[in-house]
Coordinates of C-alpha atoms in Angstrom, one line a residue:
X1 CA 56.4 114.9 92.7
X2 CA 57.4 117.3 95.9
X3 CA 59.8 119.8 94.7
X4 CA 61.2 122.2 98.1
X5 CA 60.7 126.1 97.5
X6 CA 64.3 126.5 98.0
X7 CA 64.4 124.7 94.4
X8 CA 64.9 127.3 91.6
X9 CA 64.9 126.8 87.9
X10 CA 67.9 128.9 87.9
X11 CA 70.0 126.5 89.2
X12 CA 70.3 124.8 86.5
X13 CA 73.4 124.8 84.2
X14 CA 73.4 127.6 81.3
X15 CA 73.3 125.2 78.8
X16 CA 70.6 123.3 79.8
X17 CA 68.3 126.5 80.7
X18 CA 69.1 127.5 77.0
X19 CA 67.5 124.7 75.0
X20 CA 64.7 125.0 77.4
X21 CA 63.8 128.6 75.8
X22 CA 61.8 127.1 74.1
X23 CA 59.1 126.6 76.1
X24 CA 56.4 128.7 77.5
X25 CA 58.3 130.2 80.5
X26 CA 56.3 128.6 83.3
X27 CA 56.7 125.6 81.8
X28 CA 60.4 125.9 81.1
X29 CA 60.8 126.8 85.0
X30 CA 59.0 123.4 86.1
X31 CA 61.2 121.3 83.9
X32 CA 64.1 123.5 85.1
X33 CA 63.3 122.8 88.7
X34 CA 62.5 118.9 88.5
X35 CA 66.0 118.4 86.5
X36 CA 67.7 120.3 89.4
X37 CA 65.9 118.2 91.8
X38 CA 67.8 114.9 89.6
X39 CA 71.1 116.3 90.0
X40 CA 70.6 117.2 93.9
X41 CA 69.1 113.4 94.6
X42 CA 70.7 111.0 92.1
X43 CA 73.8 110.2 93.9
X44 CA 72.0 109.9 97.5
X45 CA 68.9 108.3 96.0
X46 CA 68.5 107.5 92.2
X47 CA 65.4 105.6 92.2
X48 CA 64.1 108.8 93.7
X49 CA 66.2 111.1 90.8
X50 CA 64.2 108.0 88.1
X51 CA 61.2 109.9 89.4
X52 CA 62.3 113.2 88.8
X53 CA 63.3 112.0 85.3
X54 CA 59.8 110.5 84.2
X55 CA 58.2 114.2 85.4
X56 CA 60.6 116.2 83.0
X57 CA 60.1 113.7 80.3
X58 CA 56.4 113.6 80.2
X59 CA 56.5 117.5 80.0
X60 CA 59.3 118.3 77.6
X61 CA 60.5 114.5 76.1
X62 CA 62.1 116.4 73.2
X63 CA 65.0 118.4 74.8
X64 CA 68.1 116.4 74.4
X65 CA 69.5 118.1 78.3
X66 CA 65.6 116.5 79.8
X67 CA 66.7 113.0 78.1
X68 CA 69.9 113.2 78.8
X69 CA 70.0 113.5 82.2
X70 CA 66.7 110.8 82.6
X71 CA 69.2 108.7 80.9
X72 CA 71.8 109.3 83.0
X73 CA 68.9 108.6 86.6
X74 CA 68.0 105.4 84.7
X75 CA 71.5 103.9 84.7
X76 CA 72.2 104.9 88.5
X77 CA 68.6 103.1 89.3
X78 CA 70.1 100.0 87.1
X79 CA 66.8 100.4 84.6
X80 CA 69.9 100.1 82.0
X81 CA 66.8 99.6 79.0
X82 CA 65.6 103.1 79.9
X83 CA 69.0 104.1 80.0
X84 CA 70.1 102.9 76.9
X85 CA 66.8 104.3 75.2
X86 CA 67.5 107.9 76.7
X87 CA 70.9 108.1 76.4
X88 CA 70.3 107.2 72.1
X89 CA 68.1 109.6 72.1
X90 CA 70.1 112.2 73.7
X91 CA 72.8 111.3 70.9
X92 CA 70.7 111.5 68.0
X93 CA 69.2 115.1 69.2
X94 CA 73.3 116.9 70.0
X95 CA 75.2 114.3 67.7
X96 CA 77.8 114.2 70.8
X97 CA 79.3 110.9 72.1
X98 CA 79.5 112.1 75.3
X99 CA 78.2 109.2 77.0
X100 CA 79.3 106.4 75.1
X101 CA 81.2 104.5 78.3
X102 CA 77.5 104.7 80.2
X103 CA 75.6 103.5 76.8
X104 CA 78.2 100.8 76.6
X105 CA 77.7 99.7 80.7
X106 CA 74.0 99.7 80.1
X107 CA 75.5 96.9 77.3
X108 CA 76.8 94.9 80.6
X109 CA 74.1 95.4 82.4
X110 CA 71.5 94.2 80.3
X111 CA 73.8 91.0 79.7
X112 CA 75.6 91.6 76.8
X113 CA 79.4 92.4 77.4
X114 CA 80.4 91.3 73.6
X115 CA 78.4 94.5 72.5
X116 CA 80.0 96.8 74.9
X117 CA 83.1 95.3 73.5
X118 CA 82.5 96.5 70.1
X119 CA 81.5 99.8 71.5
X120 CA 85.1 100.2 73.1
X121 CA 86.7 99.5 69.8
X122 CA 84.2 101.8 68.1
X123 CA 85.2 105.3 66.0
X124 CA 83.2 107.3 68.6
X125 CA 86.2 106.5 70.7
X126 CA 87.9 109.1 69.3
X127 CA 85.6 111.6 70.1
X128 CA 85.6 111.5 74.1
X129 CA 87.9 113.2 76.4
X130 CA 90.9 111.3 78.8
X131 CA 87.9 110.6 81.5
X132 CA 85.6 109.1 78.9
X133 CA 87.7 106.8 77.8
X134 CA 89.4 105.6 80.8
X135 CA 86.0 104.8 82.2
X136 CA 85.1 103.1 78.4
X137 CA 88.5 101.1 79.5
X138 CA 86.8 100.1 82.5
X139 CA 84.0 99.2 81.1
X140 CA 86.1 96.8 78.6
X141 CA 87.5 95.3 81.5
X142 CA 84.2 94.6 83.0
X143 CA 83.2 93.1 79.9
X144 CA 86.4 90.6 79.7
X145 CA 85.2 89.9 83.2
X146 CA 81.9 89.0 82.5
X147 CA 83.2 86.6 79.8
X148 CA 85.4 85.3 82.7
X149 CA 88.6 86.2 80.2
X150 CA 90.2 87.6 83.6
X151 CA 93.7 87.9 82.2
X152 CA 92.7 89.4 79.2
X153 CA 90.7 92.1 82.0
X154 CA 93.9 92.9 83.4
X155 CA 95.9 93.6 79.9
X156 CA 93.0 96.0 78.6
X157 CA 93.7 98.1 81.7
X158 CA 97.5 98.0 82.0
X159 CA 98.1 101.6 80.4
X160 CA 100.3 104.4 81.2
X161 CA 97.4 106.5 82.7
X162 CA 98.1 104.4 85.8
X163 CA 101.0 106.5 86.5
X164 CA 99.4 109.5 85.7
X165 CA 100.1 112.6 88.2
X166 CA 96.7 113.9 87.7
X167 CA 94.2 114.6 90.3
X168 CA 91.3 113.6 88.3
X169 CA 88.7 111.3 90.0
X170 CA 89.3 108.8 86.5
X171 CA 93.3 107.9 88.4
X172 CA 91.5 106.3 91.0
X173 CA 89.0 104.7 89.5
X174 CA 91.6 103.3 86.4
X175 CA 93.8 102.1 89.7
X176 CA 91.1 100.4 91.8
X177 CA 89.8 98.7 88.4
X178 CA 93.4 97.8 87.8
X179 CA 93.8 96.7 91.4
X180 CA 91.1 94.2 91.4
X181 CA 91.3 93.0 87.9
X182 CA 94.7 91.6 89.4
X183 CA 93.1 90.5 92.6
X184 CA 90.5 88.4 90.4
X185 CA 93.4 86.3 89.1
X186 CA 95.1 85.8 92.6
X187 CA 98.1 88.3 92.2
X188 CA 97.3 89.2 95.6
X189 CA 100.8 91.3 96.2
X190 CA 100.2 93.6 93.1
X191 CA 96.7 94.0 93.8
X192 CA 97.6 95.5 97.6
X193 CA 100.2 97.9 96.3
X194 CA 97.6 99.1 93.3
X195 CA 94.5 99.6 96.0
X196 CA 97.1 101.3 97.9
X197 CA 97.9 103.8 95.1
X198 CA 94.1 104.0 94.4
X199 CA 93.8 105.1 98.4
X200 CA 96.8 107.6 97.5
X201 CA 94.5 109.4 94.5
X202 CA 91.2 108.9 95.7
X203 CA 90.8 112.1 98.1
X204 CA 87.3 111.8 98.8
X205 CA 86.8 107.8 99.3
X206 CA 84.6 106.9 96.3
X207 CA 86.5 104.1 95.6
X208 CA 86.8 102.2 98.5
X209 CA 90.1 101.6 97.9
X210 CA 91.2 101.7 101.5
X211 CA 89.2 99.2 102.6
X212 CA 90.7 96.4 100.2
X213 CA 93.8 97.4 101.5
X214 CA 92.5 96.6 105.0
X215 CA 91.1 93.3 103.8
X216 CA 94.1 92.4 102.0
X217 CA 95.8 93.2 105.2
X218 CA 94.1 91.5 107.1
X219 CA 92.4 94.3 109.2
X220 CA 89.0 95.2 110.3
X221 CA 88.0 98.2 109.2
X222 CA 85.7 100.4 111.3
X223 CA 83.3 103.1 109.5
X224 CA 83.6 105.8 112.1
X225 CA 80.5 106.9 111.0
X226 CA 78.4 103.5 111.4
X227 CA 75.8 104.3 114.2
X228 CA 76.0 100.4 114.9
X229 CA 79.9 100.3 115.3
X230 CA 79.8 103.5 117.5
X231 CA 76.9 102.0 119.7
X232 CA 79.2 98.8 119.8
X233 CA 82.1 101.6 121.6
X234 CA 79.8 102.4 123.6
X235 CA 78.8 99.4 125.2
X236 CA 81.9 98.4 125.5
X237 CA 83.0 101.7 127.5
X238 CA 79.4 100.9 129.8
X239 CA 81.2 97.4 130.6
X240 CA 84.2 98.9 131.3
X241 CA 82.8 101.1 133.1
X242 CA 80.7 99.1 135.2
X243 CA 83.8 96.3 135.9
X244 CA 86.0 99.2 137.0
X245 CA 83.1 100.4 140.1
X246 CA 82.7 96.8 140.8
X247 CA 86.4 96.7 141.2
X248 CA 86.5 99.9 143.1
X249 CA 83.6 98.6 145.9
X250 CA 85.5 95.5 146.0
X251 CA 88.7 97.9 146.8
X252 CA 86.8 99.9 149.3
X253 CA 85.2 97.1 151.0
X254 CA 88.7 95.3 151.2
X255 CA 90.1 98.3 152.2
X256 CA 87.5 98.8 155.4
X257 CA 88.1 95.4 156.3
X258 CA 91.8 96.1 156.5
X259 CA 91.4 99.4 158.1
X260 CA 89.4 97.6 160.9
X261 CA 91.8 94.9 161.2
X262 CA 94.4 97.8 161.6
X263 CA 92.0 99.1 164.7
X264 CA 91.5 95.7 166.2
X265 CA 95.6 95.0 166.1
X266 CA 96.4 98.7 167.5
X267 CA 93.8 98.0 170.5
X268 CA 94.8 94.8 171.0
X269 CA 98.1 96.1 171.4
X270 CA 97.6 98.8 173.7
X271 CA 95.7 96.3 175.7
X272 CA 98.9 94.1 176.2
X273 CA 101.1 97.3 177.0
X274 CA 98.4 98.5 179.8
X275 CA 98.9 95.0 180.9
X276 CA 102.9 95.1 180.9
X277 CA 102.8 98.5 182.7
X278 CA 100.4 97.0 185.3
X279 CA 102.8 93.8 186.1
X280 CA 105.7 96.3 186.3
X281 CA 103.8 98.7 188.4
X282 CA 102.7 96.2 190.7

């Protein structure tokens, strides 16, 4: 796998570079650099980040930070079996729950939302933080979804958090979850204010949110940065643009003819006053 030069091992978190002492130094460096190169691509590309994973695996498969994050690469690619196997592993290596939401998703994704379920009534529960178990709560919901028990989706995410004044990213993920568990079982109204208060939280668009408000509203919404919208504009303005010098040749042209029709009148007419002056003259 192609890793730039501007890729250093050093980039890597402390934590992770510590349980990689361990190895021979240049070997502890290429593991280093490929899991930087997961963390720079998994979000843009994951399928690429999968990659990235398998290389730091097959060199150093028992640090629990090198099957952590291949763990984490295989559940953005969807291989939620790999995840699941990673992610385990991971857990039986630092004994932390961490990423017991993700192990229960991989649940859902490999078709089986009654064991995610258990895993959201589970004693590890106790162990995450707020964020990890609002996204768990999400994942419930999912789950109630998948069993199409649509009301009982809604219930499992109507919690106080909604209301919360925090600026974590969890607000408006809890609220767009919330939003269109109520959409699913037509409370249209509720479901426009609740992706409305998503929009509010979600500063940097992850959601969508916005969006459903449009489409609940009614509206189109435009990408600004969609090259196809924008090349739509601008064809648009060409047409425009091309009506209005049709229009202003048609002006001109009409405009000639009047001007010459102004001529042919004002000659006309001193014509008929040489002839007056002659009759009088005469």
């Amino acid at each position: 796998m192609f890793i730039p030069e501007d890729v250093q091992a050093e980039e890597l978190g402390a934590e992770a570079r510590q349980e990689l002492r361990g190895l021979p130094k240049t070997l502890a460096d290429e593991v280093a650099r490929n899991l930087v190169m997961i963390g720079r691509t998994v979000d843009e590309d994951p399928e690429l980040a999968y990659k990235y994973a398998k290389v730091a695996l097959r060199l150093a498969s028992r640090v629990a930070a090198v099957r952590e994050a291949a763990g984490i690469a295989a559940y953005m690619a969807g291989a939620y079996a790999e995840a699941l196997s990673e992610l385990r592993a991971a857990r039986r290596m630092t004994g932390s729950s961490e990423h017991w939401a993700v192990m229960a998703d991989c649940e859902r994704g490999l078709g089986r939302p009654e064991r995610a379920l258990q895993m959201a009534g589970a004693d590890e529960v106790k162990e995450l933080d707020k964020a990890a178990q609002i996204e768990l709560r999400i994942v419930a919901a999912g789950a109630r979804r998948d069993l199409d028990q649509l009301d009982a989706a809604v219930v499992t995410l109507q919690v106080p958090e909604l209301n919360s004044a925090s600026t974590n990213p969890w607000v408006a993920r809890l609220r767009f979850a919330y939003a269109d568990a109520l959409a699913a079982v037509g409370r249209d109204d509720e479901a426009r204010d609740w992706f409305g208060r998503a929009a509010e939280a979600d500063t940097t668009g992850e959601t969508g949110a916005a969006e459903r408000v449009a489409e609940l509203d009614g509206l189109d919404f435009t990408d600004a940065l969609d090259p196809d919208a924008e090349d739509d504009d601008e064809d648009e303005v060409d047409v425009d643009i091309e009506d209005s010098a049709a229009e202003a040749v048609e002006f001109e042209d009409g405009a000639e003819d009047e001007d010459e029709a102004e001529v042919a009148a004002e000659i006309d007419s001193d014509d008929d006053d040489d002839a007056v002056v002659g009759d009088v003259k005469d």
